[in-house]
Short mmCIF file of C-alpha atoms in Angstrom, two decimals:
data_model
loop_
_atom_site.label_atom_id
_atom_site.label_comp_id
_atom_site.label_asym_id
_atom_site.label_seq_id
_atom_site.Cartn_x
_atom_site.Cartn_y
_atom_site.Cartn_z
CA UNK Z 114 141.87 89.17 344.66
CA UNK Z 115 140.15 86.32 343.19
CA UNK Z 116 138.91 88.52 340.17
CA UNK Z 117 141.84 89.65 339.70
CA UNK Z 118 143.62 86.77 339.39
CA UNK Z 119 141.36 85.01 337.18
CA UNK Z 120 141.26 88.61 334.97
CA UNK Z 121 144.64 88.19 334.53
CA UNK Z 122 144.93 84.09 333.74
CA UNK Z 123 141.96 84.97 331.40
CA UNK Z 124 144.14 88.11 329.20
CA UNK Z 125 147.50 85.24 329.33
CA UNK Z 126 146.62 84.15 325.79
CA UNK Z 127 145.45 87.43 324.42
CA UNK Z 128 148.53 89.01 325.47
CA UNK Z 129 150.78 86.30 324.08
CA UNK Z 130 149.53 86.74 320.85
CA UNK Z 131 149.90 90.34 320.78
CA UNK Z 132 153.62 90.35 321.69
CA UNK Z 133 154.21 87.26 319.11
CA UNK Z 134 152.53 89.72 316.55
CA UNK Z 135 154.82 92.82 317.49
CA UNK Z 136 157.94 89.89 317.19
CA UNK Z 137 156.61 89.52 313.98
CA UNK Z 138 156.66 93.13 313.30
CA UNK Z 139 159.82 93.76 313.99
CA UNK Z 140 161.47 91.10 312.39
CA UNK Z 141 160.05 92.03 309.28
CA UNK Z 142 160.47 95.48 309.72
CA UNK Z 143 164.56 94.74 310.41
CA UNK Z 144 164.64 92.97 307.60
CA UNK Z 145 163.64 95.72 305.53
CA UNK Z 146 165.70 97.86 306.98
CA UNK Z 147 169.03 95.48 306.43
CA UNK Z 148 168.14 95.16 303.04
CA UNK Z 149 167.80 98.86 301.98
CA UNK Z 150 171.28 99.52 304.66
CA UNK Z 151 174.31 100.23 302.35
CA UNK Z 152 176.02 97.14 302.61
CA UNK Z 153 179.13 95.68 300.81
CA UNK Z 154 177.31 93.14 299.63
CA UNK Z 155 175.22 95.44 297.07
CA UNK Z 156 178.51 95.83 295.16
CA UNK Z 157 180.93 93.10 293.36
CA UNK Z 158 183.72 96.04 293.57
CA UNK Z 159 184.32 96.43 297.70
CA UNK Z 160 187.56 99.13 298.93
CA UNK Z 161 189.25 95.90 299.33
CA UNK Z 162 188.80 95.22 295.71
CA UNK Z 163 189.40 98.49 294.15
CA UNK Z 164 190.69 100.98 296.21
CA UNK Z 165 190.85 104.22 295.90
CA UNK Z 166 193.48 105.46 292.97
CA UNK Z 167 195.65 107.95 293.99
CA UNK Z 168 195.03 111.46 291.79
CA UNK Z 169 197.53 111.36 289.11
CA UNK Z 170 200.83 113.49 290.08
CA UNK Z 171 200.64 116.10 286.84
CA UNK Z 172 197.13 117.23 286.75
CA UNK Z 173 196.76 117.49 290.38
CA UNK Z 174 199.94 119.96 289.61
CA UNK Z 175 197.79 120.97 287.24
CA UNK Z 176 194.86 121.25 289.46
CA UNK Z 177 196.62 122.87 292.33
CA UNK Z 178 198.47 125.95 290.10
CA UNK Z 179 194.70 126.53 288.93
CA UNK Z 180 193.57 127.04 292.57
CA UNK Z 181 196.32 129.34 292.96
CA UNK Z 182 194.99 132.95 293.54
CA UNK Z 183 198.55 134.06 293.54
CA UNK Z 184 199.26 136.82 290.92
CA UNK Z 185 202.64 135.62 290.57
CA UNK Z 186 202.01 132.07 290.42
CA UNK Z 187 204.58 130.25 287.68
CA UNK Z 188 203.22 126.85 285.37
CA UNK Z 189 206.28 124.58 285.05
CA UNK Z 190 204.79 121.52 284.91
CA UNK Z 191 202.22 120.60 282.30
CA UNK Z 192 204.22 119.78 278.99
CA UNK Z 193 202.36 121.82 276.64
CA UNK Z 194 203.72 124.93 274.41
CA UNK Z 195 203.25 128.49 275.39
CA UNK Z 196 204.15 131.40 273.99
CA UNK Z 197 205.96 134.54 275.40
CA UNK Z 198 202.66 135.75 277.18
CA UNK Z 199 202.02 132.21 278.63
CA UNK Z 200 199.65 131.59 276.33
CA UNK Z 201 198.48 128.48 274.13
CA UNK Z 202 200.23 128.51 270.86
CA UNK Z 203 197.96 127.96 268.11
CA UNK Z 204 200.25 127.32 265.55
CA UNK Z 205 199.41 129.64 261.82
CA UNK Z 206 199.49 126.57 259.38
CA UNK Z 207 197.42 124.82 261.89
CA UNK Z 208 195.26 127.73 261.38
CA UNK Z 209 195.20 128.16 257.64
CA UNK Z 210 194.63 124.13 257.69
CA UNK Z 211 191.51 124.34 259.83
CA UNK Z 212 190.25 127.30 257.40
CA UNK Z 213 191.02 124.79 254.44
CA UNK Z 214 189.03 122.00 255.94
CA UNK Z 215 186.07 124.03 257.23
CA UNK Z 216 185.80 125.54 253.77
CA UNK Z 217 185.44 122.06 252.35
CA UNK Z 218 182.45 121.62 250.42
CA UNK Z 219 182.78 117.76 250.47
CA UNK Z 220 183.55 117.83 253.93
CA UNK Z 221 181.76 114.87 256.31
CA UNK Z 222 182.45 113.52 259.54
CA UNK Z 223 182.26 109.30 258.11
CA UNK Z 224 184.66 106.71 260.10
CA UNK Z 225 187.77 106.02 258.74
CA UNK Z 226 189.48 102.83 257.88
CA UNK Z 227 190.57 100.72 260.73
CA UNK Z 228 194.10 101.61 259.93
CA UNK Z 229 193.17 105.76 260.09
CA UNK Z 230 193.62 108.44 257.48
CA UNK Z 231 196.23 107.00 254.47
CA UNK Z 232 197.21 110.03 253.58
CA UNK Z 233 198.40 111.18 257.12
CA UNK Z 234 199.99 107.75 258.02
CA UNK Z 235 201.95 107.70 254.42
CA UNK Z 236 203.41 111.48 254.95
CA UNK Z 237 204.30 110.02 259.03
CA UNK Z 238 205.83 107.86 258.07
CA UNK Z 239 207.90 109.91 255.41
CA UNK Z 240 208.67 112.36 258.24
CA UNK Z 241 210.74 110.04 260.60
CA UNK Z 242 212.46 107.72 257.60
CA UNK Z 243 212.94 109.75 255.04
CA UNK Z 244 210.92 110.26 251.80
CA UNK Z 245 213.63 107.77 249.90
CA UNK Z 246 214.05 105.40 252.83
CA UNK Z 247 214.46 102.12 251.34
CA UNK Z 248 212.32 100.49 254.12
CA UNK Z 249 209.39 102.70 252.45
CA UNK Z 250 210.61 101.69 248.65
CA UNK Z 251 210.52 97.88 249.81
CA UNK Z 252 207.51 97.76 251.36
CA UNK Z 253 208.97 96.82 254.67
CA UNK Z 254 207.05 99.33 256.87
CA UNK Z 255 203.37 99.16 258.69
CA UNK Z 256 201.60 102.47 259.59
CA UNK Z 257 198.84 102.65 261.80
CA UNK Z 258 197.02 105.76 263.23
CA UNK Z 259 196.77 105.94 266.69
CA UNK Z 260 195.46 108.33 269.62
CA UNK Z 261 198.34 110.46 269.88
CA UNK Z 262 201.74 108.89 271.13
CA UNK Z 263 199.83 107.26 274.72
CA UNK Z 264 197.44 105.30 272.33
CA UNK Z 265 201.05 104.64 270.02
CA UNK Z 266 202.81 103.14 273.14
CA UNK Z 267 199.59 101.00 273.83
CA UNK Z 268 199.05 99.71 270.68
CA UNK Z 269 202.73 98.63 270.25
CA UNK Z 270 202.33 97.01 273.82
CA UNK Z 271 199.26 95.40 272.90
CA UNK Z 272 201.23 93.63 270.00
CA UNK Z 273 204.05 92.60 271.63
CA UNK Z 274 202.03 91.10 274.63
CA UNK Z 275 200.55 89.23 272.46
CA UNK Z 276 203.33 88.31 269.60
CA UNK Z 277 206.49 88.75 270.95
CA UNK Z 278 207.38 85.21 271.18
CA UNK Z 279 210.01 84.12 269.27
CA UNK Z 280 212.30 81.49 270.63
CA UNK Z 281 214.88 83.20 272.98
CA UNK Z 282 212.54 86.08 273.42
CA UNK Z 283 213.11 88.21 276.64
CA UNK Z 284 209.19 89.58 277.20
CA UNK Z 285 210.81 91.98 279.48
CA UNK Z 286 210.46 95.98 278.50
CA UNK Z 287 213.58 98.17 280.06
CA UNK Z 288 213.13 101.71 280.34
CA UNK Z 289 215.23 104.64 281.17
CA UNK Z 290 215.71 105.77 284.70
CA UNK Z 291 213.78 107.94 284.62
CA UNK Z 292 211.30 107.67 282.06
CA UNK Z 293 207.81 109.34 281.02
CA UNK Z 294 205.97 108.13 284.14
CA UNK Z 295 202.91 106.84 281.42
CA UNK Z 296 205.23 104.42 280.00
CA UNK Z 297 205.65 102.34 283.25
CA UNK Z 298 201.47 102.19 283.36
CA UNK Z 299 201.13 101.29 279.86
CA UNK Z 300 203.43 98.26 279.78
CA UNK Z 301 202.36 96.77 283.08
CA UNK Z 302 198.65 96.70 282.26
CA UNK Z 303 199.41 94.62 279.09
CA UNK Z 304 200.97 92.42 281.31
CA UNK Z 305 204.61 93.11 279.93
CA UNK Z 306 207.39 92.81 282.94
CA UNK Z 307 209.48 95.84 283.39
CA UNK Z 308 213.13 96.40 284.21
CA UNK Z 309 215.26 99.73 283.46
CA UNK Z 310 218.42 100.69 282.67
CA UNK Z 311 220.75 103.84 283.76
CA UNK Z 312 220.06 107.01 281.86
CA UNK Z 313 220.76 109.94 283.71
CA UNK Z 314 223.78 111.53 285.58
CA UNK Z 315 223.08 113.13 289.10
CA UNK Z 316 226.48 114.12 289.25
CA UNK Z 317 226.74 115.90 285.93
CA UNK Z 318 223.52 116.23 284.83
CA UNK Z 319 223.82 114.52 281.78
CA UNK Z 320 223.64 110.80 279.80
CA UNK Z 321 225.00 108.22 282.11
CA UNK Z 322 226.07 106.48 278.59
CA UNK Z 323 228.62 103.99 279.96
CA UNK Z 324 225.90 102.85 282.93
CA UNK Z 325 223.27 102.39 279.64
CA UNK Z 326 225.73 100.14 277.69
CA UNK Z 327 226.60 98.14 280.71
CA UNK Z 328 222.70 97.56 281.85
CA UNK Z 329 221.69 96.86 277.69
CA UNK Z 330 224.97 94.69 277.67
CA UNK Z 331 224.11 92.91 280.84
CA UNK Z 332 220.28 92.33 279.74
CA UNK Z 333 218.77 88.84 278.44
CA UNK Z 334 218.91 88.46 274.47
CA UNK Z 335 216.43 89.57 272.76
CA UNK Z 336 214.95 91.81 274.78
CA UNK Z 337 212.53 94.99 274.09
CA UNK Z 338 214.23 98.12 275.39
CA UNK Z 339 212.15 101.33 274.76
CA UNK Z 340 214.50 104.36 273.53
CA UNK Z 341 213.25 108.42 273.57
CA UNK Z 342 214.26 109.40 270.04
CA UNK Z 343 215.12 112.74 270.98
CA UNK Z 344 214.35 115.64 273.63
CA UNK Z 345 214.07 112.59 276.17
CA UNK Z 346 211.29 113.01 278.91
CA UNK Z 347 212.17 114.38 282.10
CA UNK Z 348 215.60 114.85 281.36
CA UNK Z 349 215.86 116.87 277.95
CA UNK Z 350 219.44 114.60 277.98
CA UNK Z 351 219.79 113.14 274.10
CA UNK Z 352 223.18 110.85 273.27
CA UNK Z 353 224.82 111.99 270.82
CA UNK Z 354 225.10 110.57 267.21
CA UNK Z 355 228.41 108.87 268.38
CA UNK Z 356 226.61 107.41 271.37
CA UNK Z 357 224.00 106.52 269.78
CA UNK Z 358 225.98 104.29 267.34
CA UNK Z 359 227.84 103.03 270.55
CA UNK Z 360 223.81 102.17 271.85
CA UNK Z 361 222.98 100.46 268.39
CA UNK Z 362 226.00 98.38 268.88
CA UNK Z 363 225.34 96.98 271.84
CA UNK Z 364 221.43 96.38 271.34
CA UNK Z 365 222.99 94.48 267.75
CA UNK Z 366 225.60 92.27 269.89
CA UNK Z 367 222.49 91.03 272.08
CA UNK Z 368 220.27 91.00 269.48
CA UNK Z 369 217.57 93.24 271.52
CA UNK Z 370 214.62 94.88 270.22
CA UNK Z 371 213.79 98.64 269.57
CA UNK Z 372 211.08 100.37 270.77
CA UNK Z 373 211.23 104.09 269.80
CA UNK Z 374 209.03 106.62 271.19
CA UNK Z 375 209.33 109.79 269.48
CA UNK Z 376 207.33 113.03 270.47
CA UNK Z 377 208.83 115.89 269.42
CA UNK Z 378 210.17 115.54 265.90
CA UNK Z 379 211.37 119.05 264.83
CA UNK Z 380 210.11 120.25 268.14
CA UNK Z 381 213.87 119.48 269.93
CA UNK Z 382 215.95 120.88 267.75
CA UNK Z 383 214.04 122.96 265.34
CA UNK Z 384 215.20 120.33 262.28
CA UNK Z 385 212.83 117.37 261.68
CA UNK Z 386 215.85 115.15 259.87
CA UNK Z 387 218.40 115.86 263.04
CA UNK Z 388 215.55 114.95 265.27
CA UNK Z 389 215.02 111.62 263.39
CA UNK Z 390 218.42 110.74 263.33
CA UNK Z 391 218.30 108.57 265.39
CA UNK Z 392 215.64 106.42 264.06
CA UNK Z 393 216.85 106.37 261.03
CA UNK Z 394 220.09 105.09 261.95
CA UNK Z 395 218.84 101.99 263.56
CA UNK Z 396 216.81 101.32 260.46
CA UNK Z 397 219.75 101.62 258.60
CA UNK Z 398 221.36 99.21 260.37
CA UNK Z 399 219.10 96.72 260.23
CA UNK Z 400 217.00 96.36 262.83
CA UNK Z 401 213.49 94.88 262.89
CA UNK Z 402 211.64 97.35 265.51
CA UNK Z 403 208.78 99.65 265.90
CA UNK Z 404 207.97 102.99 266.56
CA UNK Z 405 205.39 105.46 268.96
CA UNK Z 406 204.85 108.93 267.11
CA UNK Z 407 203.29 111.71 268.31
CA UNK Z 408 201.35 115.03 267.03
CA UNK Z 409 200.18 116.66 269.78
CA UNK Z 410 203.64 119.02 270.37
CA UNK Z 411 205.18 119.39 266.83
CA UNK Z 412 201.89 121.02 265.46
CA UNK Z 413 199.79 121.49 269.22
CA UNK Z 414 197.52 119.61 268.12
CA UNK Z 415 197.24 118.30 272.08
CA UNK Z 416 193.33 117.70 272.30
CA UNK Z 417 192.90 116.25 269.05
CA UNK Z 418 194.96 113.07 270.03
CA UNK Z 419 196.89 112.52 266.56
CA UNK Z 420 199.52 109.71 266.28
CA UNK Z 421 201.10 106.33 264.72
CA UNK Z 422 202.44 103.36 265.52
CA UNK Z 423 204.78 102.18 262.95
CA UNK Z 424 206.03 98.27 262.56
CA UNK Z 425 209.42 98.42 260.32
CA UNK Z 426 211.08 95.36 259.45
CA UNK Z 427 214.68 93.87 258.61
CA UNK Z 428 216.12 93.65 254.88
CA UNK Z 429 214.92 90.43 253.65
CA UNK Z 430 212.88 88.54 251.11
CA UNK Z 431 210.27 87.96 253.06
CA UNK Z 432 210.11 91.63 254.38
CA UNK Z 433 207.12 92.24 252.81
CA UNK Z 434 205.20 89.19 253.59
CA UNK Z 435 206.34 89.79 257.14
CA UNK Z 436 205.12 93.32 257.58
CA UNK Z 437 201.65 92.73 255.82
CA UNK Z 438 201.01 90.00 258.48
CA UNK Z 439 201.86 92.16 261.17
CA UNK Z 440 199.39 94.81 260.27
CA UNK Z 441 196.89 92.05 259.67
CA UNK Z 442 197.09 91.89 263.46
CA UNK Z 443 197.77 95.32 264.06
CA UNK Z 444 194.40 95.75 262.81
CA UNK Z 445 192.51 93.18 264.66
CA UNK Z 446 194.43 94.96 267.80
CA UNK Z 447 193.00 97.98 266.72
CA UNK Z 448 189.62 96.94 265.89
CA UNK Z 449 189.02 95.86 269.00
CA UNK Z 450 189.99 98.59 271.18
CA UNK Z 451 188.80 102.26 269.29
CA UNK Z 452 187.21 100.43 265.99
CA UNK Z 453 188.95 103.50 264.40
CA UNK Z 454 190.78 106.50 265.16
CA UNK Z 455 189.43 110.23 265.54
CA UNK Z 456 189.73 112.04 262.35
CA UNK Z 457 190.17 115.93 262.93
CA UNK Z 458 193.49 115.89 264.20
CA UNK Z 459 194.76 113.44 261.06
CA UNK Z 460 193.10 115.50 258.29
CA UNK Z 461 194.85 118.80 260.05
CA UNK Z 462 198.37 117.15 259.88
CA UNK Z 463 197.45 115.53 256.79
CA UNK Z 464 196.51 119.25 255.00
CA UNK Z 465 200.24 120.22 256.05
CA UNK Z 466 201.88 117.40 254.88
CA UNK Z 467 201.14 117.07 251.94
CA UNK Z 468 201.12 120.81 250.87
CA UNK Z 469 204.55 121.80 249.73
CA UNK Z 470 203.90 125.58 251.14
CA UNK Z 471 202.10 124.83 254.25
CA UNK Z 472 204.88 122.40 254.66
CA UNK Z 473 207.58 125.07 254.81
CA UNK Z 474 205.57 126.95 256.64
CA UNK Z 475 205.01 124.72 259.33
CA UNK Z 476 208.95 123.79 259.57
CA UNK Z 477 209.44 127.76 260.61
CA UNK Z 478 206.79 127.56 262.87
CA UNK Z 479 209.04 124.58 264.49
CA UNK Z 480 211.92 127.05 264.44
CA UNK Z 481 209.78 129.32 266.24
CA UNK Z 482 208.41 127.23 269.32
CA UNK Z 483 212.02 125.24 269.37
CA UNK Z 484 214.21 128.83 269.21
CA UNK Z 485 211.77 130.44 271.99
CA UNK Z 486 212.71 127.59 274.18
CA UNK Z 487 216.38 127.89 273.61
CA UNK Z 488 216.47 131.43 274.05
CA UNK Z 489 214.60 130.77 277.31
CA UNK Z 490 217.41 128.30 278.52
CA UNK Z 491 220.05 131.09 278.06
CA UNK Z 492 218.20 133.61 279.44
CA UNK Z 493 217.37 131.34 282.67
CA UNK Z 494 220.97 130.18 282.85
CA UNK Z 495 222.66 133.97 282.25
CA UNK Z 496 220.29 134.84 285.04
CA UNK Z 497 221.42 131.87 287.82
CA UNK Z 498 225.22 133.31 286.15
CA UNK Z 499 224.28 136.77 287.39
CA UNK Z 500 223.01 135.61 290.83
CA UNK Z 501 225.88 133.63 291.29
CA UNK Z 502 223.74 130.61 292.26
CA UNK Z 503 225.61 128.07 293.91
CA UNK Z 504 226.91 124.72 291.80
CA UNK Z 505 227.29 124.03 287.98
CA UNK Z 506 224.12 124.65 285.92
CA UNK Z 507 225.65 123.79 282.23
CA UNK Z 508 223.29 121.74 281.98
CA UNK Z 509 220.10 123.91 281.22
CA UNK Z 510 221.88 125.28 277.84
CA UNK Z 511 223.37 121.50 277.14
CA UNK Z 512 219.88 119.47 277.70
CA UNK Z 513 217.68 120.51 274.67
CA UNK Z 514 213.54 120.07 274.09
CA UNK Z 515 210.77 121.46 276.27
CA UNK Z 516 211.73 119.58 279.49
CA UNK Z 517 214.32 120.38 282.02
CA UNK Z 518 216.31 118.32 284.78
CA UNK Z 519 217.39 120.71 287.07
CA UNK Z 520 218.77 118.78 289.93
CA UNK Z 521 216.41 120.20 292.57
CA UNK Z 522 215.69 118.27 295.35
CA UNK Z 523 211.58 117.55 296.33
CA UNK Z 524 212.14 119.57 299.31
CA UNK Z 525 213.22 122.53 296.79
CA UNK Z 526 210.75 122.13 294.56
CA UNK Z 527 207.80 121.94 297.42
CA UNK Z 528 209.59 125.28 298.60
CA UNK Z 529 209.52 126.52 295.35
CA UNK Z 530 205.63 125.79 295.41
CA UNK Z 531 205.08 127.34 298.99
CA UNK Z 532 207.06 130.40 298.85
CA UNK Z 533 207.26 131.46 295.50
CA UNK Z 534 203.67 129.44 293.77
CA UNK Z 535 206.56 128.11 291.50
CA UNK Z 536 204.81 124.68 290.09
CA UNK Z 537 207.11 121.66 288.57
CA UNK Z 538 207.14 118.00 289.46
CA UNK Z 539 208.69 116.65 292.23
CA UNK Z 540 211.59 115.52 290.97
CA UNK Z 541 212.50 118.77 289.63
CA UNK Z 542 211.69 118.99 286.19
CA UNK Z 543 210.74 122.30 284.56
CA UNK Z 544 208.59 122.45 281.36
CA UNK Z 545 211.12 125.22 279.48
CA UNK Z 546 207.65 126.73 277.51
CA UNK Z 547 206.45 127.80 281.10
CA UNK Z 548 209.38 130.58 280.98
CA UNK Z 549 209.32 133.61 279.17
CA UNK Z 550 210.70 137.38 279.60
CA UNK Z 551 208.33 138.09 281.78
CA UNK Z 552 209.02 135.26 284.25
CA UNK Z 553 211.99 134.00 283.89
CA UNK Z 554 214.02 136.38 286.28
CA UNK Z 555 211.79 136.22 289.34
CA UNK Z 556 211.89 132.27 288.69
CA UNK Z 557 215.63 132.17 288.93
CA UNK Z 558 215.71 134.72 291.99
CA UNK Z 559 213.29 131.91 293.97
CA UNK Z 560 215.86 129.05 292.85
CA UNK Z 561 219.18 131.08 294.13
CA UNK Z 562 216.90 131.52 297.15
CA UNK Z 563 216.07 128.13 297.68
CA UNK Z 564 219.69 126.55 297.16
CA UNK Z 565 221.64 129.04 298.88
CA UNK Z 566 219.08 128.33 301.88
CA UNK Z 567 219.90 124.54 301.62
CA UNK Z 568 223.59 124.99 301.43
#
């Protein structure tokens, strides 16, 4: 016992300095492991910092009719052209333009100006004023290319976050309820407050003109308020030329400012001057405001990401003076955020407008993708005639453009989508190119089904 007691007095210190060594051990081995563990600490941008974006509404639509193994499945949604074969649209001068360009000898691919492509922005210009505007003759207008009518809307954001600062100045942007869902995103992350103003009728479907007055009339001075120029997205509800004096009127009394977002010249109607109309009125009355134009649906250029953003000042002397400083800054704006604008797009437009032939020829193809559209709207409302679907559905024939306000309820619509792989946005607007002879019947069949069923 003695032995043993002494063996194990005499192994005390040994074993101490093993255990202190496998301490040692461990500790360094867990602190190894904690710093290789994912950890919140090995990023500055934590869930609680940036959380997870929701997917954005139309191209999960867009996503979700792809997935779709469904035969009979029907694209409402995306606004993009098709034919009667639901089928991109090149247009033929678009075609004979691209041939022009590719057979180009002197052809090169070198950045352009800050300001884009002159002879694009010159002939845009042109196309919503008027060739003898007398805003062009007295120098009173800024062009500046843009990508498409998004990168438009931005840019003219930009500038009025910045600039818009006048004495009395409301920095406050009101936009129709509803409104192109992009405009809402745009304004806000320039830091521009928004408010918006009654547009559209649930009860009949169309302009809720005396609600707009009163909400323009009601507004602070001076402030912006952002105006569709025609074929107005969701609704495909445009005032008429009366009303829209009756608008101009109002935004004159309270000395507001214009912001017109136009993006489907010729495309509504089939006529580029009735389509401008509106535009030009305003400018005619005097207003100092600017403008978002678009390429991608009047010549489907949609991928090439064409556009301008145009400044257009009041009659004055210093008109001129005023509008070269402004796109001074434009500029600067510009330079900072794409350097310079794609080119492809620009020289395709460009080609057209400025060829007297190809000119013509485009305006029919207008006629073409704005007719098939209307003929579409009479066909789809001759059909819900037929069926005797219940309520009052005037308003597909009266609301023009490629967009649709049907009056469907979200629980239609997601019905619509379940039973019938029928695919438009929630609030139950149809893209009008999604229809064609081949569709267009079993399309009103599943909307007669769907309303009589929530009668």
């Amino acid at each position: 016992m003695a032995y043993s007691s002494k063996s194990r007095t005499a192994s005390s210190p040994s074993s101490s300095t093993s255990h202190s060594s496998t301490n040692s051990s461990v500790s360094r081995l867990q602190g190894i492991a904690k710093q290789m563990a994912p950890s919140t600490s090995i990023t500055s941008f934590p869930p609680e910092a940036v959380p997870q974006a929701p997917e954005d509404p139309l191209f999960g639509l867009m996503r979700a009719y792809k997935a779709d193994p469904s035969p009979n499945k029907v694209d409402l949604g995306i606004g993009a052209y098709r034919d009667n074969n639901a089928k991109p649209w090149v247009l033929p001068v678009v075609k004979k333009a691209d041939e022009i360009l590719r057979n180009d000898p002197d052809l090169n691919h070198e950045y352009l100006p800050i300001a884009g492509l002159a002879s694009f922005t010159s002939k845009a210009s042109e196309l919503l004023l008027g060739a003898e505007s007398p805003a062009l003759a007295e120098k009173r207008v800024a062009s500046v290319q843009t990508i498409s009518g998004t990168g438009a809307v931005h840019l003219g954001a930009l500038f009025l976050a910045k600039f818009y600062k006048v004495h009395g100045a409301n920095r406050t942007v009101y936009l129709s309820n509803p409104t192109w869902a992009n405009h809402n995103q745009i304004f806000s992350n320039v830091g521009i407050p928004i408010a918006t103003y009654p547009y559209f009728d649930k009860q009949t479907k169309g302009l809720d003109i005396e609600g707009m007055k009163r909400a323009l009339g009601d507004a602070p001075d001076h402030s912006i308020i952002l105006l569709h120029a025609c074929a107005h997205n969701p609704t495909g509800v445009d005032p008429t030329p009366e009303q829209w004096r009756e608008v101009a009127d109002v935004m004159a009394a309270k000395k507001h400012f214009p912001f017109f977002d136009t993006a489907y010249q010729g495309f509504a109607s089939g006529d580029l001057d009735r389509d401008a109309g509106a535009i030009r009125y305003f400018i005619e009355k005097g207003f100092e405001l600017v403008i978002a134009q678009s390429f991608a649906k009047n010549f489907g250029l949609y991928g090439e990401r064409a556009g301008c953003f145009h400044f257009v000042s009041s009659p004055s002397p210093q008109a001129a003076e005023i509008t070269t400083r402004v796109a001074s800054q434009l500029a600067i704006l510009q330079r900072s955020e794409i350097s310079n604008p794609p080119i492809y797009g620009a020289r395709i437009a460009s080609t057209v407008l400025n060829d007297k032939a190809l000119f013509e020829e485009w305006k029919e193809n207008l006629r073409t993708m704005s007719g098939r559209i209307i003929s579409m709207r009479d066909a789809l409302y001759s059909k819900l005639q037929e069926l005797g679907t219940p309520g009052n559905w005037d308003h597909i024939k009266n609301q023009i453009g490629m967009f649709s306000f049907t009056g469907l309820s979200e629980s239609q619509v997601l019905k619509l989508r379940d039973e019938f792989h029928i695919y438009m946005t929630k609030n139950g607007r149809i893209s009008m190119a999604g229809l064609n002879t081949g569709n267009v019947e079993y399309f009103a069949k599943a909307v007669d089904k769907v309303v009589r069923e929530s009668q």
